[in-house]
Amino acid sequence: MKFNTITPAILNSLKEIVGDRYVFSDQDTLKNYAHDETEDLSYLPAVVVKPRKAEEIAAILKICNKENIPLTPRGAGTGLSGGALPIHGGVLLSMERFNKIVEIDERNLQATVEPGVINQVFQEAVAEKGLFYPPDPASKGSCFLGGNVAERAGGPKAVKYGTTRDYVLNLEVVLPTGEIIWTGANVLKNSTGYNLTQLITGSEGTLGVITKIVFRLIPLPKHNLLMLVPFFSAIEACASVSAIFRAGITPSAMEFMERDAIDWALKYVEGISIHVADEVQAHLLIEVDGNDMEVLMKECERITEVLQNYKTGEVLFAETSEQKNALWKMRRSVAESVKSRSIYKEEDTVVPRAELPALLAGVKEIGKKYGFKSICYGHAGDGNLHVNIVKGDMSEDEWNNNITKGIREIFQLCVKLGGTLSGEHGIGLVQKEYMDIAFPEITRTLQKNIKSVFDPNNILNPGKIWP
């Protein structure tokens, strides 16, 4: 893939569009935008540009398309698949100045936002009006809504409420060729033509640059109850997940953490003290929510009845907001704790929830085969298991040669169990070599052809999703 370099004339054109103060080519800025949260990968862009209007992005894309300059859109840089890495240099388009909540429409339970709004800021803004935006990735305190849409982000609440895609009604998008379009309409039902809104949602910045998002909202639940359940077997913890749903209970969150995950998180996060007995091998963090506390108490009782069929320790019920926040902080800190302890690779596997025990057992067997240790946790209610493969004391040769073979077998197992490669992190740069496992050639060709229709010169986030 051959691209042109940015000439002084092109650089001056970019400055004319957004202003001198929003175009950066100094090494410190380039290094800051050369990485996201994907492993230790880093790729320098040639220039960082920070536009404020859709029309500015349109003008930038027209230049890049004409001059064959690669352009990589970037949100907050919290991604875990390398989707925002400028692997071919060129223009790094930062969306951080698109940070306005345009409107919260209480009559229609909708909101229009710009893509640089932080997830938690948006959640809190709508909560003040008694409304609820459920998608809550672990990085919700820093990740941008545009990145959430681009990656189809999920989070713990997805088990009951769905992922980001379930809340996107309409998108304003700048195409790689510079046109500005709306993908749909601000309605709950839409059977008019192809669903471009959902096509852009999850496209990882390869089809267009999102400049406005219209989300649907729901009423905010008034109450929630949270319990931490210790299991003497990680496989039994996974097996109990499907049993709880079969008993007629739909938790608002159901998170799995194996022993090492919770141990590492407790060491990483200050101010949290939870006794974990020696025989405990895993935990489920289970939340129910709603508007009737009596109903929620009965749901917790029913969950407890189901858990009597498994070997568990004493269940911890969070009695205060502080205890709930501490448990959630521990869960959301698992990934950071693993990253702080070792070089690692994180795989975002997903299978039908009843197949979760088979997936966990298979991951451990594959680890034994190739000599690596894995720390597993994730959104058990969705069958979404995050597999953190840690380098530990593996040699460089083992790490470089064995890991890709092991990862390929893990993904093959996922597909065999009815699952796929990624539940919420996306494919991006680091998983694209495994797409042949998920799709036959005809499906891969169809998807690549869609990319060509939107981006005939392949200048928008090139080198992502497809090898």
Short mmCIF file of C-alpha atoms in Angstrom, two decimals:
data_model
loop_
_atom_site.label_atom_id
_atom_site.label_comp_id
_atom_site.label_asym_id
_atom_site.label_seq_id
_atom_site.Cartn_x
_atom_site.Cartn_y
_atom_site.Cartn_z
CA MET A 1 0.00 0.00 0.00
CA LYS A 2 1.74 3.16 -1.26
CA PHE A 3 0.75 6.61 0.01
CA ASN A 4 2.18 10.05 -0.64
CA THR A 5 3.90 12.18 1.96
CA ILE A 6 2.59 15.46 3.33
CA THR A 7 4.26 18.37 1.53
CA PRO A 8 4.66 21.90 2.94
CA ALA A 9 1.86 23.00 0.61
CA ILE A 10 -0.52 20.35 2.02
CA LEU A 11 0.47 21.30 5.56
CA ASN A 12 -0.35 24.94 4.81
CA SER A 13 -3.71 23.89 3.39
CA LEU A 14 -4.53 22.03 6.61
CA LYS A 15 -3.63 25.12 8.64
CA GLU A 16 -5.86 27.27 6.47
CA ILE A 17 -8.78 24.93 7.18
CA VAL A 18 -8.53 24.61 11.00
CA GLY A 19 -6.07 27.35 11.97
CA ASP A 20 -2.37 27.18 12.82
CA ARG A 21 -2.97 26.40 16.50
CA TYR A 22 -4.78 23.14 15.67
CA VAL A 23 -2.17 21.58 13.39
CA PHE A 24 0.76 19.85 15.12
CA SER A 25 3.94 18.33 13.72
CA ASP A 26 6.26 18.55 16.74
CA GLN A 27 7.67 15.25 18.01
CA ASP A 28 6.12 15.43 21.49
CA THR A 29 2.60 15.77 20.10
CA LEU A 30 3.16 13.12 17.44
CA LYS A 31 4.36 10.66 20.10
CA ASN A 32 1.30 11.38 22.27
CA TYR A 33 -0.98 10.43 19.38
CA ALA A 34 1.09 7.49 18.13
CA HIS A 35 -0.45 4.93 20.48
CA ASP A 36 -3.71 3.87 22.10
CA GLU A 37 -4.19 1.25 24.85
CA THR A 38 -3.32 -1.68 22.58
CA GLU A 39 -0.32 -3.47 24.04
CA ASP A 40 2.86 -1.39 23.51
CA LEU A 41 2.29 -0.52 19.84
CA SER A 42 3.27 2.93 18.53
CA TYR A 43 3.13 4.49 15.04
CA LEU A 44 3.99 8.14 14.43
CA PRO A 45 1.63 10.20 12.28
CA ALA A 46 3.12 12.89 10.06
CA VAL A 47 0.75 15.51 11.47
CA VAL A 48 -2.02 15.80 14.07
CA VAL A 49 -5.05 17.91 13.12
CA LYS A 50 -7.82 18.94 15.52
CA PRO A 51 -10.88 20.19 13.61
CA ARG A 52 -14.05 21.61 15.17
CA LYS A 53 -16.67 21.44 12.38
CA ALA A 54 -17.88 18.74 10.03
CA GLU A 55 -17.16 21.10 7.14
CA GLU A 56 -13.50 21.29 8.22
CA ILE A 57 -13.25 17.49 8.24
CA ALA A 58 -14.85 17.40 4.78
CA ALA A 59 -12.22 19.80 3.47
CA ILE A 60 -9.39 17.79 5.06
CA LEU A 61 -10.69 14.54 3.60
CA LYS A 62 -11.00 16.06 0.13
CA ILE A 63 -7.33 17.01 0.27
CA CYS A 64 -6.29 13.58 1.55
CA ASN A 65 -8.38 11.82 -1.08
CA LYS A 66 -6.97 13.98 -3.89
CA GLU A 67 -3.35 13.75 -2.72
CA ASN A 68 -3.45 10.07 -1.63
CA ILE A 69 -2.69 10.85 2.03
CA PRO A 70 -3.83 8.32 4.68
CA LEU A 71 -6.06 9.72 7.44
CA THR A 72 -6.71 7.99 10.77
CA PRO A 73 -9.64 9.19 12.95
CA ARG A 74 -9.00 9.09 16.70
CA GLY A 75 -11.20 9.51 19.74
CA ALA A 76 -9.83 9.29 23.27
CA GLY A 77 -7.23 6.66 22.43
CA THR A 78 -8.65 4.06 24.83
CA GLY A 79 -9.09 1.34 22.18
CA LEU A 80 -7.71 -2.17 22.60
CA SER A 81 -7.51 -3.37 18.99
CA GLY A 82 -5.23 -0.74 17.46
CA GLY A 83 -8.08 0.89 15.57
CA ALA A 84 -6.76 4.44 16.09
CA LEU A 85 -3.10 3.72 15.30
CA PRO A 86 -1.79 5.70 12.28
CA ILE A 87 0.13 2.73 10.91
CA HIS A 88 0.79 4.46 7.55
CA GLY A 89 1.64 7.86 9.04
CA GLY A 90 -0.26 10.64 7.31
CA VAL A 91 -2.92 12.70 9.08
CA LEU A 92 -4.08 11.81 12.59
CA LEU A 93 -7.54 13.39 12.91
CA SER A 94 -8.27 14.01 16.59
CA MET A 95 -11.98 14.42 17.45
CA GLU A 96 -11.39 15.87 20.92
CA ARG A 97 -12.83 19.31 20.08
CA PHE A 98 -16.17 17.74 19.11
CA ASN A 99 -17.16 17.66 22.78
CA LYS A 100 -20.65 19.15 22.99
CA ILE A 101 -23.94 17.60 24.09
CA VAL A 102 -26.06 19.33 21.46
CA GLU A 103 -29.51 18.48 22.85
CA ILE A 104 -31.24 16.19 25.33
CA ASP A 105 -34.76 15.75 24.00
CA GLU A 106 -36.80 14.69 27.05
CA ARG A 107 -40.06 14.53 25.09
CA ASN A 108 -38.77 11.89 22.69
CA LEU A 109 -36.16 10.28 24.98
CA GLN A 110 -33.35 11.11 22.58
CA ALA A 111 -30.09 13.01 22.67
CA THR A 112 -27.86 14.50 20.00
CA VAL A 113 -24.16 14.59 20.86
CA GLU A 114 -20.81 15.16 19.26
CA PRO A 115 -18.38 12.23 19.13
CA GLY A 116 -15.81 13.72 21.54
CA VAL A 117 -18.19 13.67 24.52
CA ILE A 118 -16.93 11.35 27.28
CA ASN A 119 -19.24 8.40 27.96
CA GLN A 120 -19.58 9.04 31.71
CA VAL A 121 -20.16 12.77 31.21
CA PHE A 122 -23.07 11.93 28.91
CA GLN A 123 -24.46 9.29 31.28
CA GLU A 124 -24.44 11.74 34.16
CA ALA A 125 -26.01 14.52 32.07
CA VAL A 126 -28.98 12.39 31.05
CA ALA A 127 -29.30 10.90 34.55
CA GLU A 128 -29.91 14.40 35.92
CA LYS A 129 -33.07 14.38 33.81
CA GLY A 130 -34.14 10.92 34.97
CA LEU A 131 -32.91 9.25 31.78
CA PHE A 132 -30.51 6.40 31.16
CA TYR A 133 -27.85 5.65 28.56
CA PRO A 134 -26.74 2.11 29.51
CA PRO A 135 -23.56 1.29 27.50
CA ASP A 136 -20.72 1.58 30.02
CA PRO A 137 -17.29 0.35 28.90
CA ALA A 138 -14.60 -0.11 31.54
CA SER A 139 -13.02 3.13 30.29
CA LYS A 140 -16.30 5.07 30.54
CA GLY A 141 -14.58 7.84 32.53
CA SER A 142 -12.32 8.67 29.58
CA CYS A 143 -13.55 7.05 26.35
CA PHE A 144 -15.40 9.09 23.72
CA LEU A 145 -18.88 8.26 22.46
CA GLY A 146 -17.67 8.41 18.87
CA GLY A 147 -15.14 5.69 19.58
CA ASN A 148 -17.85 3.67 21.34
CA VAL A 149 -19.98 3.86 18.19
CA ALA A 150 -17.05 3.08 15.89
CA GLU A 151 -16.15 -0.04 17.89
CA ARG A 152 -19.70 -1.09 18.90
CA ALA A 153 -18.63 -0.89 22.55
CA GLY A 154 -20.47 -2.80 25.25
CA GLY A 155 -19.80 -3.01 28.97
CA PRO A 156 -21.40 -4.72 31.96
CA LYS A 157 -24.91 -3.33 31.36
CA ALA A 158 -25.06 -4.87 27.87
CA VAL A 159 -26.36 -8.17 29.26
CA LYS A 160 -29.74 -6.57 29.98
CA TYR A 161 -29.77 -3.39 27.94
CA GLY A 162 -27.70 -4.12 24.84
CA THR A 163 -24.56 -2.54 23.40
CA THR A 164 -23.92 0.86 21.82
CA ARG A 165 -25.43 -0.25 18.51
CA ASP A 166 -28.83 -0.68 20.18
CA TYR A 167 -28.99 3.04 21.04
CA VAL A 168 -27.79 4.66 17.81
CA LEU A 169 -30.69 6.14 15.81
CA ASN A 170 -28.90 8.37 13.34
CA LEU A 171 -25.40 9.59 12.47
CA GLU A 172 -23.93 12.59 10.75
CA VAL A 173 -20.92 11.27 8.84
CA VAL A 174 -18.23 12.76 6.61
CA LEU A 175 -17.37 10.34 3.82
CA PRO A 176 -13.75 9.74 2.70
CA THR A 177 -14.54 11.67 -0.49
CA GLY A 178 -15.65 14.72 1.52
CA GLU A 179 -19.47 14.58 1.36
CA ILE A 180 -21.47 15.05 4.57
CA ILE A 181 -24.49 12.78 5.04
CA TRP A 182 -27.03 11.67 7.64
CA THR A 183 -27.35 7.90 7.67
CA GLY A 184 -30.97 7.53 8.76
CA ALA A 185 -33.67 9.33 10.73
CA ASN A 186 -34.38 10.17 14.38
CA VAL A 187 -37.04 7.50 14.70
CA LEU A 188 -37.35 4.20 16.56
CA LYS A 189 -38.52 2.29 13.46
CA ASN A 190 -37.02 2.73 10.03
CA SER A 191 -37.57 0.42 7.07
CA THR A 192 -36.41 2.88 4.43
CA GLY A 193 -33.54 1.54 2.37
CA TYR A 194 -30.35 -0.10 3.58
CA ASN A 195 -29.42 0.47 7.22
CA LEU A 196 -26.41 2.76 6.79
CA THR A 197 -26.58 3.77 10.46
CA GLN A 198 -25.77 0.27 11.62
CA LEU A 199 -23.23 -0.18 8.83
CA ILE A 200 -21.23 2.81 10.10
CA THR A 201 -21.72 1.67 13.70
CA GLY A 202 -18.89 -0.76 14.32
CA SER A 203 -17.00 0.13 11.11
CA GLU A 204 -13.96 1.23 13.16
CA GLY A 205 -13.43 4.51 11.33
CA THR A 206 -12.89 2.83 7.95
CA LEU A 207 -16.04 4.04 6.14
CA GLY A 208 -16.55 7.59 7.41
CA VAL A 209 -15.86 10.09 10.19
CA ILE A 210 -18.75 10.45 12.66
CA THR A 211 -19.49 14.09 13.56
CA LYS A 212 -22.88 13.82 15.31
CA ILE A 213 -24.74 10.96 16.99
CA VAL A 214 -28.43 10.70 17.83
CA PHE A 215 -28.97 8.24 20.69
CA ARG A 216 -32.21 6.86 22.05
CA LEU A 217 -32.54 6.92 25.85
CA ILE A 218 -34.64 5.02 28.38
CA PRO A 219 -35.98 5.90 31.84
CA LEU A 220 -33.40 5.63 34.62
CA PRO A 221 -33.96 2.64 36.98
CA LYS A 222 -34.43 3.81 40.57
CA HIS A 223 -32.76 0.93 42.44
CA ASN A 224 -30.07 -1.71 42.09
CA LEU A 225 -28.68 -4.52 44.21
CA LEU A 226 -25.17 -5.93 43.86
CA MET A 227 -23.66 -9.20 45.06
CA LEU A 228 -20.19 -10.75 44.80
CA VAL A 229 -20.32 -14.55 44.64
CA PRO A 230 -17.17 -16.66 45.26
CA PHE A 231 -16.93 -20.04 43.50
CA PHE A 232 -14.64 -22.95 44.29
CA SER A 233 -14.49 -23.77 40.56
CA ALA A 234 -14.11 -21.29 37.69
CA ILE A 235 -15.88 -23.70 35.34
CA GLU A 236 -18.85 -23.91 37.74
CA ALA A 237 -18.96 -20.11 37.92
CA CYS A 238 -19.32 -20.02 34.14
CA ALA A 239 -21.88 -22.83 34.16
CA SER A 240 -24.08 -21.01 36.67
CA VAL A 241 -24.51 -18.05 34.32
CA SER A 242 -26.81 -19.85 31.91
CA ALA A 243 -28.67 -21.46 34.81
CA ILE A 244 -29.56 -18.04 36.26
CA PHE A 245 -31.04 -16.92 32.94
CA ARG A 246 -32.93 -20.18 32.55
CA ALA A 247 -34.47 -19.51 35.95
CA GLY A 248 -36.12 -16.43 34.48
CA ILE A 249 -33.76 -13.77 35.85
CA THR A 250 -32.08 -11.17 33.62
CA PRO A 251 -29.43 -9.36 35.68
CA SER A 252 -28.40 -5.84 34.71
CA ALA A 253 -24.79 -7.03 34.98
CA MET A 254 -23.07 -10.38 35.40
CA GLU A 255 -19.28 -10.19 35.45
CA PHE A 256 -16.82 -13.09 35.69
CA MET A 257 -13.38 -12.82 37.31
CA GLU A 258 -11.11 -15.78 37.83
CA ARG A 259 -8.88 -15.94 40.90
CA ASP A 260 -5.80 -14.25 39.43
CA ALA A 261 -7.90 -11.43 37.99
CA ILE A 262 -9.38 -10.46 41.33
CA ASP A 263 -6.08 -10.96 43.19
CA TRP A 264 -4.21 -8.71 40.77
CA ALA A 265 -6.95 -6.07 40.86
CA LEU A 266 -6.94 -5.98 44.67
CA LYS A 267 -3.19 -5.39 44.66
CA TYR A 268 -3.52 -2.70 42.01
CA VAL A 269 -6.43 -0.73 43.48
CA GLU A 270 -5.85 1.04 46.78
CA GLY A 271 -8.50 1.21 49.47
CA ILE A 272 -10.37 -2.01 48.65
CA SER A 273 -10.20 -4.88 51.11
CA ILE A 274 -11.95 -8.15 50.29
CA HIS A 275 -11.01 -11.46 51.87
CA VAL A 276 -10.64 -14.20 49.27
CA ALA A 277 -10.47 -17.69 50.78
CA ASP A 278 -7.78 -20.05 49.53
CA GLU A 279 -10.28 -22.43 47.91
CA VAL A 280 -11.99 -19.70 45.87
CA GLN A 281 -11.12 -19.91 42.16
CA ALA A 282 -13.48 -17.33 40.63
CA HIS A 283 -16.13 -14.71 41.35
CA LEU A 284 -19.31 -13.54 39.71
CA LEU A 285 -20.33 -9.92 40.27
CA ILE A 286 -24.11 -9.89 39.79
CA GLU A 287 -26.35 -6.81 39.69
CA VAL A 288 -30.11 -6.49 39.32
CA ASP A 289 -31.88 -3.19 38.79
CA GLY A 290 -35.40 -1.79 38.43
CA ASN A 291 -38.01 0.41 40.07
CA ASP A 292 -39.48 -1.95 42.68
CA MET A 293 -37.12 -2.91 45.50
CA GLU A 294 -39.33 -5.79 46.57
CA VAL A 295 -39.09 -7.32 43.11
CA LEU A 296 -35.30 -6.93 43.14
CA MET A 297 -35.04 -8.64 46.53
CA LYS A 298 -37.05 -11.59 45.17
CA GLU A 299 -34.75 -11.77 42.13
CA CYS A 300 -31.72 -11.92 44.43
CA GLU A 301 -33.39 -14.69 46.43
CA ARG A 302 -34.06 -16.63 43.22
CA ILE A 303 -30.43 -16.19 42.12
CA THR A 304 -29.29 -17.46 45.51
CA GLU A 305 -31.50 -20.52 45.10
CA VAL A 306 -29.91 -21.28 41.72
CA LEU A 307 -26.42 -20.89 43.19
CA GLN A 308 -27.16 -23.54 45.81
CA ASN A 309 -26.55 -26.08 43.04
CA TYR A 310 -22.90 -25.00 42.87
CA LYS A 311 -20.00 -24.95 45.31
CA THR A 312 -19.81 -21.35 46.47
CA GLY A 313 -18.51 -19.44 49.46
CA GLU A 314 -20.34 -16.77 51.41
CA VAL A 315 -22.06 -14.25 49.15
CA LEU A 316 -21.13 -10.62 49.76
CA PHE A 317 -24.04 -8.18 49.38
CA ALA A 318 -23.02 -4.54 48.85
CA GLU A 319 -25.11 -2.63 51.35
CA THR A 320 -24.04 0.94 50.59
CA SER A 321 -23.22 3.03 47.53
CA GLU A 322 -19.61 3.10 48.69
CA GLN A 323 -19.42 -0.70 48.74
CA LYS A 324 -21.02 -0.91 45.29
CA ASN A 325 -18.60 1.64 43.88
CA ALA A 326 -15.65 -0.23 45.40
CA LEU A 327 -16.70 -3.53 43.83
CA TRP A 328 -17.21 -1.91 40.44
CA LYS A 329 -13.89 -0.10 40.71
CA MET A 330 -12.20 -3.43 41.38
CA ARG A 331 -13.86 -5.04 38.36
CA ARG A 332 -13.11 -2.13 36.03
CA SER A 333 -9.45 -2.12 37.15
CA VAL A 334 -8.68 -5.72 36.17
CA ALA A 335 -7.34 -4.85 32.71
CA GLU A 336 -5.12 -2.08 34.06
CA SER A 337 -3.81 -4.36 36.80
CA VAL A 338 -2.84 -7.03 34.26
CA LYS A 339 -1.17 -4.43 32.05
CA SER A 340 0.83 -3.11 35.01
CA ARG A 341 2.18 -6.57 35.87
CA SER A 342 3.37 -7.91 32.52
CA ILE A 343 3.58 -7.56 28.75
CA TYR A 344 0.30 -8.99 27.54
CA LYS A 345 -2.13 -9.54 24.68
CA GLU A 346 -5.87 -9.25 25.28
CA GLU A 347 -8.36 -11.23 23.23
CA ASP A 348 -12.03 -10.24 23.26
CA THR A 349 -13.63 -13.64 22.71
CA VAL A 350 -17.38 -14.24 22.68
CA VAL A 351 -19.58 -17.35 22.51
CA PRO A 352 -23.22 -18.16 23.34
CA ARG A 353 -23.38 -17.86 27.13
CA ALA A 354 -24.10 -21.56 27.70
CA GLU A 355 -20.79 -22.36 25.96
CA LEU A 356 -18.75 -20.21 28.36
CA PRO A 357 -17.52 -23.19 30.47
CA ALA A 358 -16.25 -24.94 27.33
CA LEU A 359 -14.51 -21.76 26.18
CA LEU A 360 -12.76 -21.21 29.51
CA ALA A 361 -11.64 -24.84 29.71
CA GLY A 362 -10.41 -24.70 26.12
CA VAL A 363 -8.43 -21.51 26.69
CA LYS A 364 -6.62 -23.11 29.62
CA GLU A 365 -5.82 -26.24 27.60
CA ILE A 366 -4.47 -24.16 24.72
CA GLY A 367 -2.35 -22.22 27.20
CA LYS A 368 -0.82 -25.46 28.47
CA LYS A 369 -0.13 -26.57 24.90
CA TYR A 370 1.76 -23.40 23.99
CA GLY A 371 3.23 -22.58 27.38
CA PHE A 372 1.43 -19.34 28.23
CA LYS A 373 -0.56 -18.16 31.25
CA SER A 374 -3.91 -16.43 30.82
CA ILE A 375 -5.93 -14.20 33.13
CA CYS A 376 -9.63 -14.44 32.22
CA TYR A 377 -12.51 -12.16 33.11
CA GLY A 378 -15.37 -10.50 31.31
CA HIS A 379 -19.06 -10.05 30.72
CA ALA A 380 -20.25 -13.55 31.54
CA GLY A 381 -23.91 -12.75 30.93
CA ASP A 382 -23.04 -12.07 27.27
CA GLY A 383 -20.63 -14.98 26.88
CA ASN A 384 -17.94 -12.32 26.37
CA LEU A 385 -14.66 -13.54 27.90
CA HIS A 386 -11.59 -11.29 27.91
CA VAL A 387 -8.53 -13.52 27.68
CA ASN A 388 -5.37 -11.74 28.82
CA ILE A 389 -2.31 -13.70 27.72
CA VAL A 390 0.64 -12.60 29.86
CA LYS A 391 4.26 -12.93 28.82
CA GLY A 392 5.54 -13.60 32.35
CA ASP A 393 8.83 -15.47 32.10
CA MET A 394 8.32 -16.71 28.53
CA SER A 395 11.36 -16.24 26.28
CA GLU A 396 11.20 -13.78 23.38
CA ASP A 397 11.25 -16.71 20.96
CA GLU A 398 8.33 -18.43 22.71
CA TRP A 399 6.40 -15.16 22.94
CA ASN A 400 6.91 -14.27 19.28
CA ASN A 401 6.35 -17.74 17.80
CA ASN A 402 3.90 -19.55 20.06
CA ILE A 403 1.38 -16.87 20.94
CA THR A 404 -0.08 -16.32 17.46
CA LYS A 405 -0.58 -20.08 17.09
CA GLY A 406 -2.33 -20.20 20.45
CA ILE A 407 -4.52 -17.19 19.65
CA ARG A 408 -5.55 -18.74 16.33
CA GLU A 409 -6.63 -21.92 18.16
CA ILE A 410 -8.58 -19.87 20.71
CA PHE A 411 -10.48 -18.12 17.92
CA GLN A 412 -11.07 -21.42 16.12
CA LEU A 413 -12.56 -22.74 19.35
CA CYS A 414 -14.81 -19.67 19.64
CA VAL A 415 -16.19 -20.19 16.14
CA LYS A 416 -16.62 -23.92 16.74
CA LEU A 417 -18.71 -23.08 19.83
CA GLY A 418 -20.91 -20.71 17.81
CA GLY A 419 -19.07 -17.52 18.68
CA THR A 420 -16.70 -15.11 16.95
CA LEU A 421 -13.49 -13.10 17.32
CA SER A 422 -14.64 -9.96 19.13
CA GLY A 423 -17.58 -9.03 21.29
CA GLU A 424 -16.85 -5.33 21.83
CA HIS A 425 -13.21 -4.33 21.18
CA GLY A 426 -13.27 -4.60 17.41
CA ILE A 427 -10.77 -6.07 14.95
CA GLY A 428 -8.60 -3.08 14.14
CA LEU A 429 -4.95 -3.86 13.53
CA VAL A 430 -4.18 -6.71 15.90
CA GLN A 431 -6.92 -9.22 15.00
CA LYS A 432 -7.20 -8.73 11.23
CA GLU A 433 -5.00 -11.73 10.42
CA TYR A 434 -7.63 -14.01 11.99
CA MET A 435 -10.64 -12.84 9.96
CA ASP A 436 -10.48 -15.97 7.80
CA ILE A 437 -11.57 -17.93 10.87
CA ALA A 438 -14.74 -15.87 11.28
CA PHE A 439 -15.80 -15.52 7.63
CA PRO A 440 -15.55 -17.55 4.41
CA GLU A 441 -13.98 -15.88 1.39
CA ILE A 442 -17.27 -14.73 -0.15
CA THR A 443 -18.26 -12.85 3.03
CA ARG A 444 -14.83 -11.26 3.35
CA THR A 445 -15.01 -10.15 -0.29
CA LEU A 446 -18.46 -8.59 0.19
CA GLN A 447 -17.25 -6.59 3.18
CA LYS A 448 -14.08 -5.45 1.42
CA ASN A 449 -16.20 -4.32 -1.53
CA ILE A 450 -18.32 -2.21 0.82
CA LYS A 451 -15.14 -0.49 1.98
CA SER A 452 -14.23 0.21 -1.66
CA VAL A 453 -17.60 1.84 -2.36
CA PHE A 454 -17.23 4.25 0.57
CA ASP A 455 -13.48 4.79 0.22
CA PRO A 456 -12.35 4.09 -3.36
CA ASN A 457 -8.80 5.32 -2.74
CA ASN A 458 -8.48 3.54 0.63
CA ILE A 459 -7.25 6.63 2.47
CA LEU A 460 -9.48 6.38 5.57
CA ASN A 461 -7.95 4.34 8.40
CA PRO A 462 -6.19 2.01 5.95
CA GLY A 463 -4.78 -1.31 7.10
CA LYS A 464 -7.53 -2.01 9.64
CA ILE A 465 -9.96 -4.96 9.86
CA TRP A 466 -8.74 -6.62 6.65
CA PRO A 467 -5.27 -8.07 6.02
#
